[in-house]
Amino acid sequence: CTTTPSRPVANEEVHRQHLASLQTLQAFDLKGRIGVQTQKQGFSGGFTWNHQPATDQVALFSPLGSQVATIDKDPGGVTLVTSDQKTLRAQDAETLTEQNLGWRLPMQGLHDWALGRPTAAPHEAIWDEQGRLTRLKQDGWDIEYSQYQRVGQYDLPHKIYMKSLQLNLKLIVERWNIDDSNDTSALQSKP
Amino acid sequence: DGPERLKAFYQNTVGLKAQFKQTVSDAQGRKVQEVTGDMQLQRPGKFRWDYQKPYVQQIVGDGQKVWLYDPELNQVTVRSLSKAIGSSPAAMLAGSKEMEKSFALQDGGNQGGLEWVKATPREKESGFEQIMIGFKGDQLAQMELLDSFGHRTLIEFSQIERNPTLAAQAFRFVPPAGADVVGE
């Protein structure tokens, strides 16, 4: 695998500053489209995702707007509800989606990656002149960030292509709603 | 009544061209999506839905397969038409025989100046609880889809041309070079 090409140190500083600017982001709500590809099958359609520090709510939609599935994560585990109203539960999203949808949703690191920042695990990164990630290799994933969009004071990804041996995920974020108030009381009041 | 309208629609509408507006609202009635585009259909089994705004997407039924292409995702998802019939209203409109097999038909009464037929999918996995098709006379006017999460998709047709001459090309789909083609 490629080592990080030599970059002027200042650039590293710019990258560090960009990541620091994302530090305050603990919760978000996004709407967009998702493309899922495994060796055998694929899906493409709409998706919404509400992320809070302790919970995640993901919904998948067909092109006709009908809901195909919901994936809800809380400290106790993850629940998947499918369009034929089957409810399935597991300890984590990875095993749950693999058993029922045939592909592993990497929920663990996904919210950091969606924001354009690595998790704490070892990783390799390439960034652009504004310090924004353009390529991130971490936890067996090779993630490309091809477009960013300005959301308030933040630069957040618009188009993300995540590749792993088993699964490719393409995300297009049509709309970000950012909730970066630090005091958790504000978060609690969220419905 | 409704089912009669639908049978008449299948009999005397071999081809169709129209614009559509698709509005999706969630279980609380909040609008979550509005997409516009145009569609064509050619019996049996051929149809094309071109979503234009706010994003581009194409659904093409070529008689055997249903192709779903999202240019921004650069992904083509392919399904066999027979499998798609139960879950894709576009395929349902274009096919008459499969319709009876996949849906139980009932009269949906008159509402909003339209005569409705209620189509309830026979098998659960279609993803829809119920599909309503509304006719003005024997002219297709609206479709309403209710999914098992309470989402309601309303499709309103306009600028309808019945039995226009349609280019066969419209119902052929060739995946663009470089697009990821994925089976379902």
Tab-separated table of C-alpha atoms in Angstrom, chain B residues 45-122:
chain	number	residue	atom	x	y	z
B	45	GLY	CA	-43.271	-4.781	-19.850
B	46	LYS	CA	-41.469	-1.792	-21.358
B	47	PHE	CA	-41.221	1.487	-19.509
B	48	ARG	CA	-38.881	4.354	-18.783
B	49	TRP	CA	-38.977	6.790	-15.839
B	50	ASP	CA	-36.542	9.687	-16.076
B	51	TYR	CA	-36.257	11.496	-12.744
B	52	GLN	CA	-34.810	14.979	-13.419
B	53	LYS	CA	-35.042	17.264	-10.407
B	54	PRO	CA	-33.588	17.502	-7.749
B	55	TYR	CA	-31.470	14.566	-8.822
B	56	VAL	CA	-31.144	12.523	-12.013
B	57	GLN	CA	-32.115	8.859	-11.988
B	58	GLN	CA	-33.366	6.489	-14.668
B	59	ILE	CA	-35.518	3.388	-14.296
B	60	VAL	CA	-35.799	1.461	-17.579
B	61	GLY	CA	-37.798	-1.736	-18.189
B	62	ASP	CA	-36.716	-3.352	-21.437
B	63	GLY	CA	-39.244	-6.202	-21.319
B	64	GLN	CA	-36.919	-8.645	-19.537
B	65	LYS	CA	-34.968	-6.614	-17.022
B	66	VAL	CA	-35.422	-3.454	-14.965
B	67	TRP	CA	-32.372	-1.163	-14.949
B	68	LEU	CA	-31.963	1.472	-12.237
B	69	TYR	CA	-29.204	3.988	-13.026
B	70	ASP	CA	-28.014	6.750	-10.661
B	71	PRO	CA	-25.392	8.819	-12.551
B	72	GLU	CA	-23.992	10.586	-9.472
B	73	LEU	CA	-23.553	7.254	-7.693
B	74	ASN	CA	-22.314	5.884	-11.053
B	75	GLN	CA	-24.199	2.696	-10.267
B	76	VAL	CA	-26.605	0.543	-12.292
B	77	THR	CA	-28.763	-1.923	-10.324
B	78	VAL	CA	-30.387	-4.663	-12.456
B	79	ARG	CA	-33.371	-6.845	-11.582
B	80	SER	CA	-35.439	-9.310	-13.599
B	81	LEU	CA	-38.785	-7.826	-14.639
B	82	SER	CA	-40.727	-10.739	-13.121
B	83	LYS	CA	-39.122	-10.103	-9.743
B	84	ALA	CA	-39.698	-6.372	-10.036
B	85	ILE	CA	-43.384	-6.566	-10.926
B	86	GLY	CA	-44.600	-7.018	-7.351
B	87	SER	CA	-42.584	-4.113	-6.053
B	88	SER	CA	-42.342	-1.662	-8.921
B	89	PRO	CA	-45.474	0.287	-9.853
B	90	ALA	CA	-43.759	1.285	-13.093
B	91	ALA	CA	-43.539	-2.388	-14.033
B	92	MET	CA	-47.091	-2.880	-12.829
B	93	LEU	CA	-48.452	-0.188	-15.146
B	94	ALA	CA	-46.679	-1.717	-18.110
B	95	GLY	CA	-47.727	-5.328	-17.531
B	96	SER	CA	-51.307	-6.630	-17.385
B	97	LYS	CA	-51.050	-10.413	-16.928
B	98	GLU	CA	-48.445	-10.201	-14.153
B	99	MET	CA	-50.627	-7.618	-12.476
B	100	GLU	CA	-53.361	-10.104	-11.612
B	101	LYS	CA	-50.786	-12.602	-10.361
B	102	SER	CA	-49.007	-10.118	-8.091
B	103	PHE	CA	-51.904	-7.999	-6.843
B	104	ALA	CA	-55.440	-8.497	-5.491
B	105	LEU	CA	-57.661	-5.836	-7.126
B	106	GLN	CA	-60.596	-4.096	-5.457
B	107	ASP	CA	-62.705	-1.037	-6.175
B	108	GLY	CA	-61.232	1.993	-4.428
B	109	GLY	CA	-64.280	4.214	-4.902
B	110	ASN	CA	-64.373	7.842	-6.085
B	111	GLN	CA	-62.188	10.490	-4.472
B	112	GLY	CA	-60.937	13.812	-5.747
B	113	GLY	CA	-62.877	13.432	-8.974
B	114	LEU	CA	-61.034	10.195	-9.782
B	115	GLU	CA	-62.112	6.570	-9.859
B	116	TRP	CA	-59.647	4.442	-7.889
B	117	VAL	CA	-58.588	0.818	-7.997
B	118	LYS	CA	-56.943	-0.656	-4.919
B	119	ALA	CA	-54.125	-3.137	-5.609
B	120	THR	CA	-52.872	-5.109	-2.633
B	121	PRO	CA	-49.608	-7.032	-3.243
B	122	ARG	CA	-50.062	-10.770	-2.812
